[in-house]
Tab-separated table of N, CA, C and O in Angstrom:
chain	number	residue	atom	x	y	z
A	1	MET	N	-7.812	-13.805	8.736
A	1	MET	CA	-6.932	-13.038	7.886
A	1	MET	C	-7.571	-12.908	6.526
A	1	MET	O	-7.968	-13.891	5.931
A	2	ALA	N	-7.676	-11.686	6.011
A	2	ALA	CA	-8.388	-11.457	4.762
A	2	ALA	C	-7.416	-11.307	3.605
A	2	ALA	O	-7.143	-10.209	3.142
A	3	ILE	N	-6.879	-12.409	3.166
A	3	ILE	CA	-5.991	-12.421	2.011
A	3	ILE	C	-6.742	-13.131	0.908
A	3	ILE	O	-7.358	-14.160	1.122
A	4	GLU	N	-6.674	-12.557	-0.277
A	4	GLU	CA	-7.438	-13.110	-1.378
A	4	GLU	C	-6.553	-13.218	-2.606
A	4	GLU	O	-5.813	-12.305	-2.925
A	5	GLU	N	-6.607	-14.366	-3.277
A	5	GLU	CA	-5.934	-14.489	-4.549
A	5	GLU	C	-6.912	-14.033	-5.605
A	5	GLU	O	-8.055	-14.465	-5.638
A	6	THR	N	-6.449	-13.139	-6.470
A	6	THR	CA	-7.364	-12.541	-7.423
A	6	THR	C	-6.639	-12.053	-8.661
A	6	THR	O	-5.438	-11.879	-8.648
A	7	ALA	N	-7.378	-11.842	-9.717
A	7	ALA	CA	-6.866	-11.167	-10.912
A	7	ALA	C	-7.723	-9.926	-11.072
A	7	ALA	O	-8.899	-10.014	-11.390
A	8	GLU	N	-7.140	-8.769	-10.774
A	8	GLU	CA	-7.923	-7.552	-10.848
A	8	GLU	C	-7.026	-6.371	-11.126
A	8	GLU	O	-5.828	-6.419	-10.904
A	9	THR	N	-7.616	-5.306	-11.610
A	9	THR	CA	-6.938	-4.042	-11.764
A	9	THR	C	-7.594	-3.074	-10.810
A	9	THR	O	-8.808	-2.993	-10.749
A	10	VAL	N	-6.777	-2.353	-10.051
A	10	VAL	CA	-7.299	-1.437	-9.059
A	10	VAL	C	-7.101	-0.027	-9.573
A	10	VAL	O	-5.984	0.377	-9.880
A	11	ALA	N	-8.171	0.725	-9.679
A	11	ALA	CA	-8.075	2.104	-10.144
A	11	ALA	C	-7.469	2.956	-9.042
A	11	ALA	O	-7.758	2.776	-7.873
A	12	THR	N	-6.627	3.894	-9.435
A	12	THR	CA	-6.025	4.814	-8.490
A	12	THR	C	-6.233	6.233	-8.988
A	12	THR	O	-6.515	6.454	-10.159
A	13	THR	N	-6.083	7.204	-8.105
A	13	THR	CA	-6.233	8.591	-8.495
A	13	THR	C	-4.881	9.267	-8.431
A	13	THR	O	-4.187	9.211	-7.421
A	14	ASP	N	-4.487	9.910	-9.518
A	14	ASP	CA	-3.235	10.648	-9.610
A	14	ASP	C	-3.464	12.022	-9.000
A	14	ASP	O	-4.289	12.787	-9.501
A	15	THR	N	-2.745	12.352	-7.915
A	15	THR	CA	-2.990	13.618	-7.225
A	15	THR	C	-2.514	14.811	-8.036
A	15	THR	O	-2.988	15.916	-7.832
A	16	ALA	N	-1.606	14.621	-8.967
A	16	ALA	CA	-1.095	15.734	-9.745
A	16	ALA	C	-2.164	16.300	-10.684
A	16	ALA	O	-2.256	17.500	-10.876
A	17	ASN	N	-2.978	15.434	-11.280
A	17	ASN	CA	-3.963	15.943	-12.227
A	17	ASN	C	-5.371	15.412	-12.004
A	17	ASN	O	-6.262	15.683	-12.792
A	18	GLY	N	-5.598	14.643	-10.918
A	18	GLY	CA	-6.924	14.171	-10.574
A	18	GLY	C	-7.507	13.123	-11.509
A	18	GLY	O	-8.697	12.888	-11.497
A	19	THR	N	-6.680	12.495	-12.322
A	19	THR	CA	-7.181	11.487	-13.250
A	19	THR	C	-7.055	10.106	-12.652
A	19	THR	O	-6.231	9.864	-11.778
A	20	GLU	N	-7.888	9.195	-13.135
A	20	GLU	CA	-7.788	7.812	-12.697
A	20	GLU	C	-6.818	7.067	-13.606
A	20	GLU	O	-6.764	7.305	-14.800
A	21	ALA	N	-6.067	6.174	-13.022
A	21	ALA	CA	-5.148	5.347	-13.795
A	21	ALA	C	-5.229	3.938	-13.253
A	21	ALA	O	-5.350	3.731	-12.060
A	22	ALA	N	-5.159	2.966	-14.123
A	22	ALA	CA	-5.211	1.572	-13.693
A	22	ALA	C	-3.800	1.012	-13.705
A	22	ALA	O	-3.412	0.263	-14.580
A	23	ASP	N	-2.985	1.450	-12.721
A	23	ASP	CA	-1.597	1.029	-12.734
A	23	ASP	C	-1.191	0.230	-11.508
A	23	ASP	O	-0.031	-0.081	-11.351
A	24	VAL	N	-2.106	-0.089	-10.624
A	24	VAL	CA	-1.844	-1.037	-9.544
A	24	VAL	C	-2.602	-2.292	-9.939
A	24	VAL	O	-3.803	-2.370	-9.799
A	25	THR	N	-1.886	-3.262	-10.488
A	25	THR	CA	-2.534	-4.442	-11.037
A	25	THR	C	-2.060	-5.686	-10.313
A	25	THR	O	-0.869	-5.869	-10.101
A	26	ALA	N	-2.986	-6.513	-9.938
A	26	ALA	CA	-2.652	-7.807	-9.354
A	26	ALA	C	-2.807	-8.843	-10.455
A	26	ALA	O	-3.861	-8.959	-11.056
A	27	THR	N	-1.749	-9.560	-10.743
A	27	THR	CA	-1.818	-10.574	-11.783
A	27	THR	C	-2.454	-11.837	-11.238
A	27	THR	O	-2.563	-12.027	-10.038
A	28	ALA	N	-2.879	-12.703	-12.122
A	28	ALA	CA	-3.544	-13.945	-11.715
A	28	ALA	C	-2.688	-14.679	-10.698
A	28	ALA	O	-1.502	-14.905	-10.906
A	29	GLY	N	-3.296	-15.050	-9.593
A	29	GLY	CA	-2.593	-15.798	-8.561
A	29	GLY	C	-1.844	-14.931	-7.559
A	29	GLY	O	-1.353	-15.441	-6.569
A	30	ALA	N	-1.736	-13.613	-7.797
A	30	ALA	CA	-1.034	-12.731	-6.866
A	30	ALA	C	-1.915	-12.478	-5.652
A	30	ALA	O	-3.131	-12.412	-5.753
A	31	ILE	N	-1.289	-12.332	-4.512
A	31	ILE	CA	-2.026	-12.041	-3.282
A	31	ILE	C	-2.170	-10.529	-3.157
A	31	ILE	O	-1.207	-9.789	-3.333
A	32	THR	N	-3.375	-10.089	-2.844
A	32	THR	CA	-3.603	-8.670	-2.583
A	32	THR	C	-4.146	-8.522	-1.170
A	32	THR	O	-4.728	-9.451	-0.616
A	33	TYR	N	-3.930	-7.338	-0.612
A	33	TYR	CA	-4.345	-7.053	0.758
A	33	TYR	C	-5.240	-5.814	0.750
A	33	TYR	O	-4.974	-4.860	0.014
A	34	PRO	N	-6.266	-5.781	1.594
A	34	PRO	CA	-7.153	-4.616	1.617
A	34	PRO	C	-6.548	-3.443	2.383
A	34	PRO	O	-5.875	-3.634	3.398
A	35	THR	N	-6.801	-2.243	1.869
A	35	THR	CA	-6.444	-1.049	2.630
A	35	THR	C	-7.546	-0.806	3.656
A	35	THR	O	-8.639	-1.366	3.564
A	36	ALA	N	-7.252	0.022	4.632
A	36	ALA	CA	-8.196	0.284	5.721
A	36	ALA	C	-9.489	0.897	5.183
A	36	ALA	O	-9.443	1.852	4.409
A	37	PRO	N	-10.628	0.321	5.571
A	37	PRO	CA	-11.900	0.880	5.108
A	37	PRO	C	-12.087	2.307	5.611
A	37	PRO	O	-11.719	2.631	6.736
A	38	GLY	N	-12.627	3.145	4.743
A	38	GLY	CA	-12.868	4.536	5.122
A	38	GLY	C	-11.682	5.450	4.928
A	38	GLY	O	-11.726	6.608	5.320
A	39	TYR	N	-10.606	4.948	4.322
A	39	TYR	CA	-9.405	5.755	4.102
A	39	TYR	C	-9.033	5.771	2.627
A	39	TYR	O	-9.089	4.750	1.950
A	40	GLN	N	-8.636	6.940	2.149
A	40	GLN	CA	-7.980	7.058	0.862
A	40	GLN	C	-6.494	7.122	1.212
A	40	GLN	O	-6.041	8.083	1.818
A	41	VAL	N	-5.753	6.107	0.848
A	41	VAL	CA	-4.380	5.943	1.321
A	41	VAL	C	-3.391	6.632	0.371
A	41	VAL	O	-3.435	6.430	-0.846
A	42	ASN	N	-2.492	7.449	0.952
A	42	ASN	CA	-1.439	8.092	0.169
A	42	ASN	C	-0.398	7.064	-0.245
A	42	ASN	O	0.052	6.260	0.573
A	43	VAL	N	0.009	7.127	-1.498
A	43	VAL	CA	1.113	6.324	-2.013
A	43	VAL	C	2.281	7.281	-2.185
A	43	VAL	O	2.157	8.311	-2.848
A	44	ARG	N	3.410	6.943	-1.567
A	44	ARG	CA	4.566	7.841	-1.566
A	44	ARG	C	5.729	7.257	-2.355
A	44	ARG	O	5.784	6.055	-2.590
A	45	SER	N	6.642	8.122	-2.736
A	45	SER	CA	7.787	7.709	-3.550
A	45	SER	C	8.843	6.960	-2.748
A	45	SER	O	9.746	6.345	-3.326
A	46	GLY	N	8.750	6.985	-1.429
A	46	GLY	CA	9.684	6.284	-0.560
A	46	GLY	C	9.020	5.959	0.768
A	46	GLY	O	7.870	6.345	1.013
A	47	PRO	N	9.746	5.273	1.654
A	47	PRO	CA	9.163	4.782	2.906
A	47	PRO	C	9.111	5.814	4.043
A	47	PRO	O	9.722	5.642	5.086
A	48	GLY	N	8.386	6.901	3.817
A	48	GLY	CA	8.234	7.913	4.855
A	48	GLY	C	7.346	9.048	4.384
A	48	GLY	O	7.185	9.264	3.178
A	49	THR	N	6.780	9.787	5.344
A	49	THR	CA	5.888	10.889	4.987
A	49	THR	C	6.637	12.088	4.418
A	49	THR	O	6.013	13.006	3.889
A	50	ASN	N	7.963	12.072	4.519
A	50	ASN	CA	8.762	13.133	3.918
A	50	ASN	C	8.926	12.926	2.407
A	50	ASN	O	9.365	13.823	1.700
A	51	HIS	N	8.541	11.762	1.898
A	51	HIS	CA	8.591	11.487	0.458
A	51	HIS	C	7.313	12.006	-0.190
A	51	HIS	O	6.250	12.002	0.431
A	52	ARG	N	7.415	12.417	-1.448
A	52	ARG	CA	6.250	13.013	-2.116
A	52	ARG	C	5.135	12.001	-2.341
A	52	ARG	O	5.401	10.812	-2.508
A	53	VAL	N	3.918	12.489	-2.338
A	53	VAL	CA	2.751	11.668	-2.648
A	53	VAL	C	2.690	11.528	-4.173
A	53	VAL	O	2.649	12.529	-4.885
A	54	VAL	N	2.718	10.287	-4.657
A	54	VAL	CA	2.659	10.059	-6.105
A	54	VAL	C	1.238	9.801	-6.579
A	54	VAL	O	0.923	10.021	-7.753
A	55	LYS	N	0.376	9.354	-5.687
A	55	LYS	CA	-1.044	9.175	-5.985
A	55	LYS	C	-1.773	8.835	-4.697
A	55	LYS	O	-1.147	8.615	-3.656
A	56	VAL	N	-3.083	8.783	-4.786
A	56	VAL	CA	-3.925	8.442	-3.643
A	56	VAL	C	-4.805	7.271	-4.055
A	56	VAL	O	-5.468	7.314	-5.098
A	57	LEU	N	-4.798	6.215	-3.235
A	57	LEU	CA	-5.644	5.056	-3.519
A	57	LEU	C	-7.074	5.360	-3.101
A	57	LEU	O	-7.302	5.932	-2.041
A	58	PRO	N	-8.048	4.963	-3.903
A	58	PRO	CA	-9.439	5.195	-3.516
A	58	PRO	C	-9.855	4.296	-2.356
A	58	PRO	O	-9.148	3.352	-2.002
A	59	TYR	N	-11.028	4.578	-1.800
A	59	TYR	CA	-11.583	3.752	-0.732
A	59	TYR	C	-11.693	2.301	-1.184
A	59	TYR	O	-11.931	2.017	-2.362
A	60	ASN	N	-11.522	1.382	-0.229
A	60	ASN	CA	-11.726	-0.061	-0.456
A	60	ASN	C	-10.847	-0.646	-1.561
A	60	ASN	O	-11.296	-1.457	-2.354
A	61	THR	N	-9.598	-0.247	-1.584
A	61	THR	CA	-8.644	-0.746	-2.564
A	61	THR	C	-7.932	-1.982	-2.020
A	61	THR	O	-7.715	-2.104	-0.822
A	62	ARG	N	-7.579	-2.884	-2.902
A	62	ARG	CA	-6.725	-4.026	-2.559
A	62	ARG	C	-5.398	-3.802	-3.270
A	62	ARG	O	-5.390	-3.354	-4.415
A	63	VAL	N	-4.293	-4.096	-2.568
A	63	VAL	CA	-2.972	-3.857	-3.151
A	63	VAL	C	-2.102	-5.107	-3.085
A	63	VAL	O	-2.162	-5.862	-2.118
A	64	PRO	N	-1.287	-5.317	-4.109
A	64	PRO	CA	-0.267	-6.360	-4.019
A	64	PRO	C	0.917	-5.781	-3.234
A	64	PRO	O	1.142	-4.576	-3.260
A	65	ILE	N	1.636	-6.611	-2.528
A	65	ILE	CA	2.845	-6.144	-1.842
A	65	ILE	C	4.031	-6.856	-2.475
A	65	ILE	O	4.200	-8.063	-2.326
A	66	ARG	N	4.859	-6.111	-3.218
A	66	ARG	CA	6.024	-6.663	-3.911
A	66	ARG	C	7.136	-7.017	-2.923
A	66	ARG	O	7.791	-8.034	-3.036
A	67	CYS	N	7.363	-6.075	-1.987
A	67	CYS	CA	8.402	-6.247	-0.965
A	67	CYS	C	8.100	-5.234	0.128
A	67	CYS	O	7.224	-4.384	-0.029
A	68	GLN	N	8.834	-5.327	1.237
A	68	GLN	CA	8.624	-4.416	2.364
A	68	GLN	C	9.965	-3.924	2.879
A	68	GLN	O	10.985	-4.607	2.746
A	69	ARG	N	9.945	-2.729	3.504
A	69	ARG	CA	11.168	-2.175	4.105
A	69	ARG	C	10.805	-1.338	5.318
A	69	ARG	O	9.674	-0.915	5.473
A	70	HIS	N	11.809	-1.127	6.155
A	70	HIS	CA	11.628	-0.269	7.323
A	70	HIS	C	11.812	1.182	6.893
A	70	HIS	O	12.605	1.484	6.008
A	71	GLY	N	11.072	2.071	7.518
A	71	GLY	CA	11.155	3.501	7.234
A	71	GLY	C	10.624	4.276	8.416
A	71	GLY	O	10.752	3.842	9.569
A	72	GLU	N	9.969	5.377	8.132
A	72	GLU	CA	9.404	6.225	9.180
A	72	GLU	C	8.277	5.499	9.910
A	72	GLU	O	7.468	4.801	9.294
A	73	LYS	N	8.219	5.669	11.213
A	73	LYS	CA	7.150	5.065	12.020
A	73	LYS	C	5.877	5.874	11.822
A	73	LYS	O	5.883	7.102	11.901
A	74	VAL	N	4.775	5.157	11.537
A	74	VAL	CA	3.479	5.781	11.275
A	74	VAL	C	2.412	5.064	12.092
A	74	VAL	O	2.460	3.844	12.263
A	75	SER	N	1.429	5.820	12.588
A	75	SER	CA	0.276	5.244	13.283
A	75	SER	C	-0.931	5.316	12.367
A	75	SER	O	-1.152	6.312	11.686
A	76	GLY	N	-1.705	4.228	12.349
A	76	GLY	CA	-2.899	4.175	11.518
A	76	GLY	C	-3.891	3.192	12.095
A	76	GLY	O	-3.741	2.734	13.234
A	77	PRO	N	-4.904	2.823	11.323
A	77	PRO	CA	-5.953	1.932	11.812
A	77	PRO	C	-5.450	0.551	12.231
A	77	PRO	O	-6.093	-0.119	13.037
A	78	TYR	N	-4.308	0.126	11.688
A	78	TYR	CA	-3.779	-1.197	12.025
A	78	TYR	C	-2.550	-1.107	12.922
A	78	TYR	O	-1.696	-1.983	12.910
A	79	GLY	N	-2.470	-0.036	13.707
A	79	GLY	CA	-1.399	0.084	14.690
A	79	GLY	C	-0.316	1.064	14.279
A	79	GLY	O	-0.475	1.837	13.338
A	80	THR	N	0.783	1.026	15.024
A	80	THR	CA	1.949	1.868	14.761
A	80	THR	C	3.062	0.974	14.271
A	80	THR	O	3.373	-0.042	14.896
A	81	THR	N	3.664	1.340	13.140
A	81	THR	CA	4.689	0.503	12.528
A	81	THR	C	5.664	1.342	11.715
A	81	THR	O	5.316	2.445	11.276
A	82	ASP	N	6.862	0.806	11.533
A	82	ASP	CA	7.826	1.434	10.629
A	82	ASP	C	7.950	0.629	9.325
A	82	ASP	O	8.849	0.861	8.535
A	83	ILE	N	7.034	-0.311	9.110
A	83	ILE	CA	7.057	-1.122	7.888
A	83	ILE	C	6.301	-0.385	6.783
A	83	ILE	O	5.192	0.111	6.994
A	84	TRP	N	6.918	-0.339	5.617
A	84	TRP	CA	6.321	0.258	4.421
A	84	TRP	C	6.244	-0.805	3.342
A	84	TRP	O	7.189	-1.573	3.143
A	85	ASP	N	5.102	-0.853	2.659
A	85	ASP	CA	4.843	-1.856	1.628
A	85	ASP	C	5.069	-1.247	0.255
A	85	ASP	O	4.482	-0.204	-0.070
A	86	SER	N	5.903	-1.892	-0.552
A	86	SER	CA	6.093	-1.463	-1.937
A	86	SER	C	5.014	-2.130	-2.777
A	86	SER	O	4.961	-3.358	-2.875
A	87	ILE	N	4.137	-1.302	-3.375
A	87	ILE	CA	3.052	-1.856	-4.183
A	87	ILE	C	3.363	-1.822	-5.672
A	87	ILE	O	2.674	-2.453	-6.469
A	88	ALA	N	4.414	-1.099	-6.039
A	88	ALA	CA	4.913	-1.008	-7.416
A	88	ALA	C	6.269	-0.311	-7.312
A	88	ALA	O	6.580	0.281	-6.269
A	89	PRO	N	7.094	-0.360	-8.348
A	89	PRO	CA	8.382	0.325	-8.264
A	89	PRO	C	8.217	1.808	-7.922
A	89	PRO	O	7.437	2.522	-8.553
A	90	GLY	N	8.897	2.238	-6.850
A	90	GLY	CA	8.841	3.637	-6.425
A	90	GLY	C	7.522	4.052	-5.802
A	90	GLY	O	7.226	5.238	-5.718
A	91	GLN	N	6.723	3.083	-5.313
A	91	GLN	CA	5.422	3.384	-4.720
A	91	GLN	C	5.280	2.630	-3.396
A	91	GLN	O	5.277	1.402	-3.375
A	92	TYR	N	5.158	3.406	-2.299
A	92	TYR	CA	5.102	2.828	-0.956
A	92	TYR	C	3.868	3.311	-0.200
A	92	TYR	O	3.487	4.470	-0.306
A	93	VAL	N	3.277	2.409	0.575
A	93	VAL	CA	2.207	2.758	1.499
A	93	VAL	C	2.599	2.230	2.872
A	93	VAL	O	3.239	1.186	2.992
A	94	SER	N	2.208	2.967	3.914
A	94	SER	CA	2.500	2.508	5.262
A	94	SER	C	1.695	1.254	5.557
A	94	SER	O	0.493	1.181	5.272
A	95	ASP	N	2.332	0.269	6.162
A	95	ASP	CA	1.670	-0.976	6.536
A	95	ASP	C	0.597	-0.733	7.599
A	95	ASP	O	-0.262	-1.574	7.806
A	96	ALA	N	0.615	0.442	8.242
A	96	ALA	CA	-0.409	0.795	9.227
A	96	ALA	C	-1.774	0.983	8.573
A	96	ALA	O	-2.793	1.032	9.254
A	97	TYR	N	-1.805	1.081	7.241
A	97	TYR	CA	-3.051	1.267	6.496
A	97	TYR	C	-3.396	0.079	5.609
A	97	TYR	O	-4.301	0.161	4.788
A	98	VAL	N	-2.661	-1.035	5.759
A	98	VAL	CA	-2.908	-2.234	4.958
A	98	VAL	C	-3.137	-3.404	5.909
A	98	VAL	O	-2.327	-3.653	6.801
A	99	ARG	N	-4.230	-4.121	5.725
A	99	ARG	CA	-4.537	-5.250	6.612
A	99	ARG	C	-3.848	-6.504	6.093
A	99	ARG	O	-4.350	-7.211	5.237
A	100	THR	N	-2.659	-6.781	6.656
A	100	THR	CA	-1.890	-7.969	6.263
A	100	THR	C	-2.112	-9.123	7.226
A	100	THR	O	-1.747	-10.251	6.910
A	101	GLY	N	-2.649	-8.842	8.414
A	101	GLY	CA	-2.842	-9.878	9.411
A	101	GLY	C	-1.573	-10.185	10.187
A	101	GLY	O	-1.501	-11.173	10.906
A	102	SER	N	-0.562	-9.317	10.065
A	102	SER	CA	0.720	-9.543	10.728
A	102	SER	C	1.306	-8.218	11.197
A	102	SER	O	1.099	-7.181	10.560
A	103	ASP	N	2.081	-8.272	12.288
A	103	ASP	CA	2.813	-7.093	12.741
A	103	ASP	C	4.210	-7.036	12.134
A	103	ASP	O	4.945	-6.087	12.360
A	104	GLY	N	4.578	-8.074	11.382
A	104	GLY	CA	5.892	-8.135	10.753
A	104	GLY	C	5.777	-8.207	9.242
A	104	GLY	O	4.719	-7.972	8.671
A	105	PHE	N	6.883	-8.555	8.613
A	105	PHE	CA	6.910	-8.682	7.158
A	105	PHE	C	6.055	-9.866	6.726
A	105	PHE	O	6.039	-10.907	7.381
A	106	VAL	N	5.354	-9.699	5.613
A	106	VAL	CA	4.577	-10.791	5.020
A	106	VAL	C	5.160	-11.236	3.684
A	106	VAL	O	4.642	-12.140	3.047
A	107	THR	N	6.239	-10.574	3.269
A	107	THR	CA	6.930	-10.913	2.022
A	107	THR	C	8.399	-10.528	2.169
A	107	THR	O	8.845	-10.189	3.267
A	108	VAL	N	9.138	-10.580	1.098
A	108	VAL	CA	10.582	-10.362	1.127
A	108	VAL	C	10.932	-8.888	1.372
A	108	VAL	O	10.152	-7.997	1.027
A	109	PRO	N	12.088	-8.644	1.990
A	109	PRO	CA	12.541	-7.260	2.143
A	109	PRO	C	12.904	-6.657	0.779
A	109	PRO	O	13.393	-7.371	-0.110
A	110	CYS	N	12.670	-5.373	0.619
A	110	CYS	CA	13.065	-4.692	-0.622
A	110	CYS	C	14.591	-4.630	-0.680
A	110	CYS	O	15.250	-4.433	0.338
A	111	GLY	N	15.123	-4.772	-1.845
A	111	GLY	CA	16.580	-4.782	-2.040
A	111	GLY	C	17.238	-3.459	-2.103
A	111	GLY	O	16.838	-2.418	-1.907
């Protein structure tokens, strides 16, 4: 299982204007998980592909998972799942694109 405790800032690309922003930050001691290699992962405003894309994560990004919730079922490199990971307030990525080492929740459910 590739879980790493780290203090890092992960650059992201804002799809609205193509600029980089450092707004996915893992604080010291926070656990981050790698996104699927070879993929730029869409970050959505809610747990489904019907929600708007708020930004796109660059290749080889690590993300913190604040909480998780069930949503639309998605297939990706890590299987088919309806679990969505909240990486920041109002920002969700499908767990099918995040290597958590589990088919279930790895943290608390979103409230």
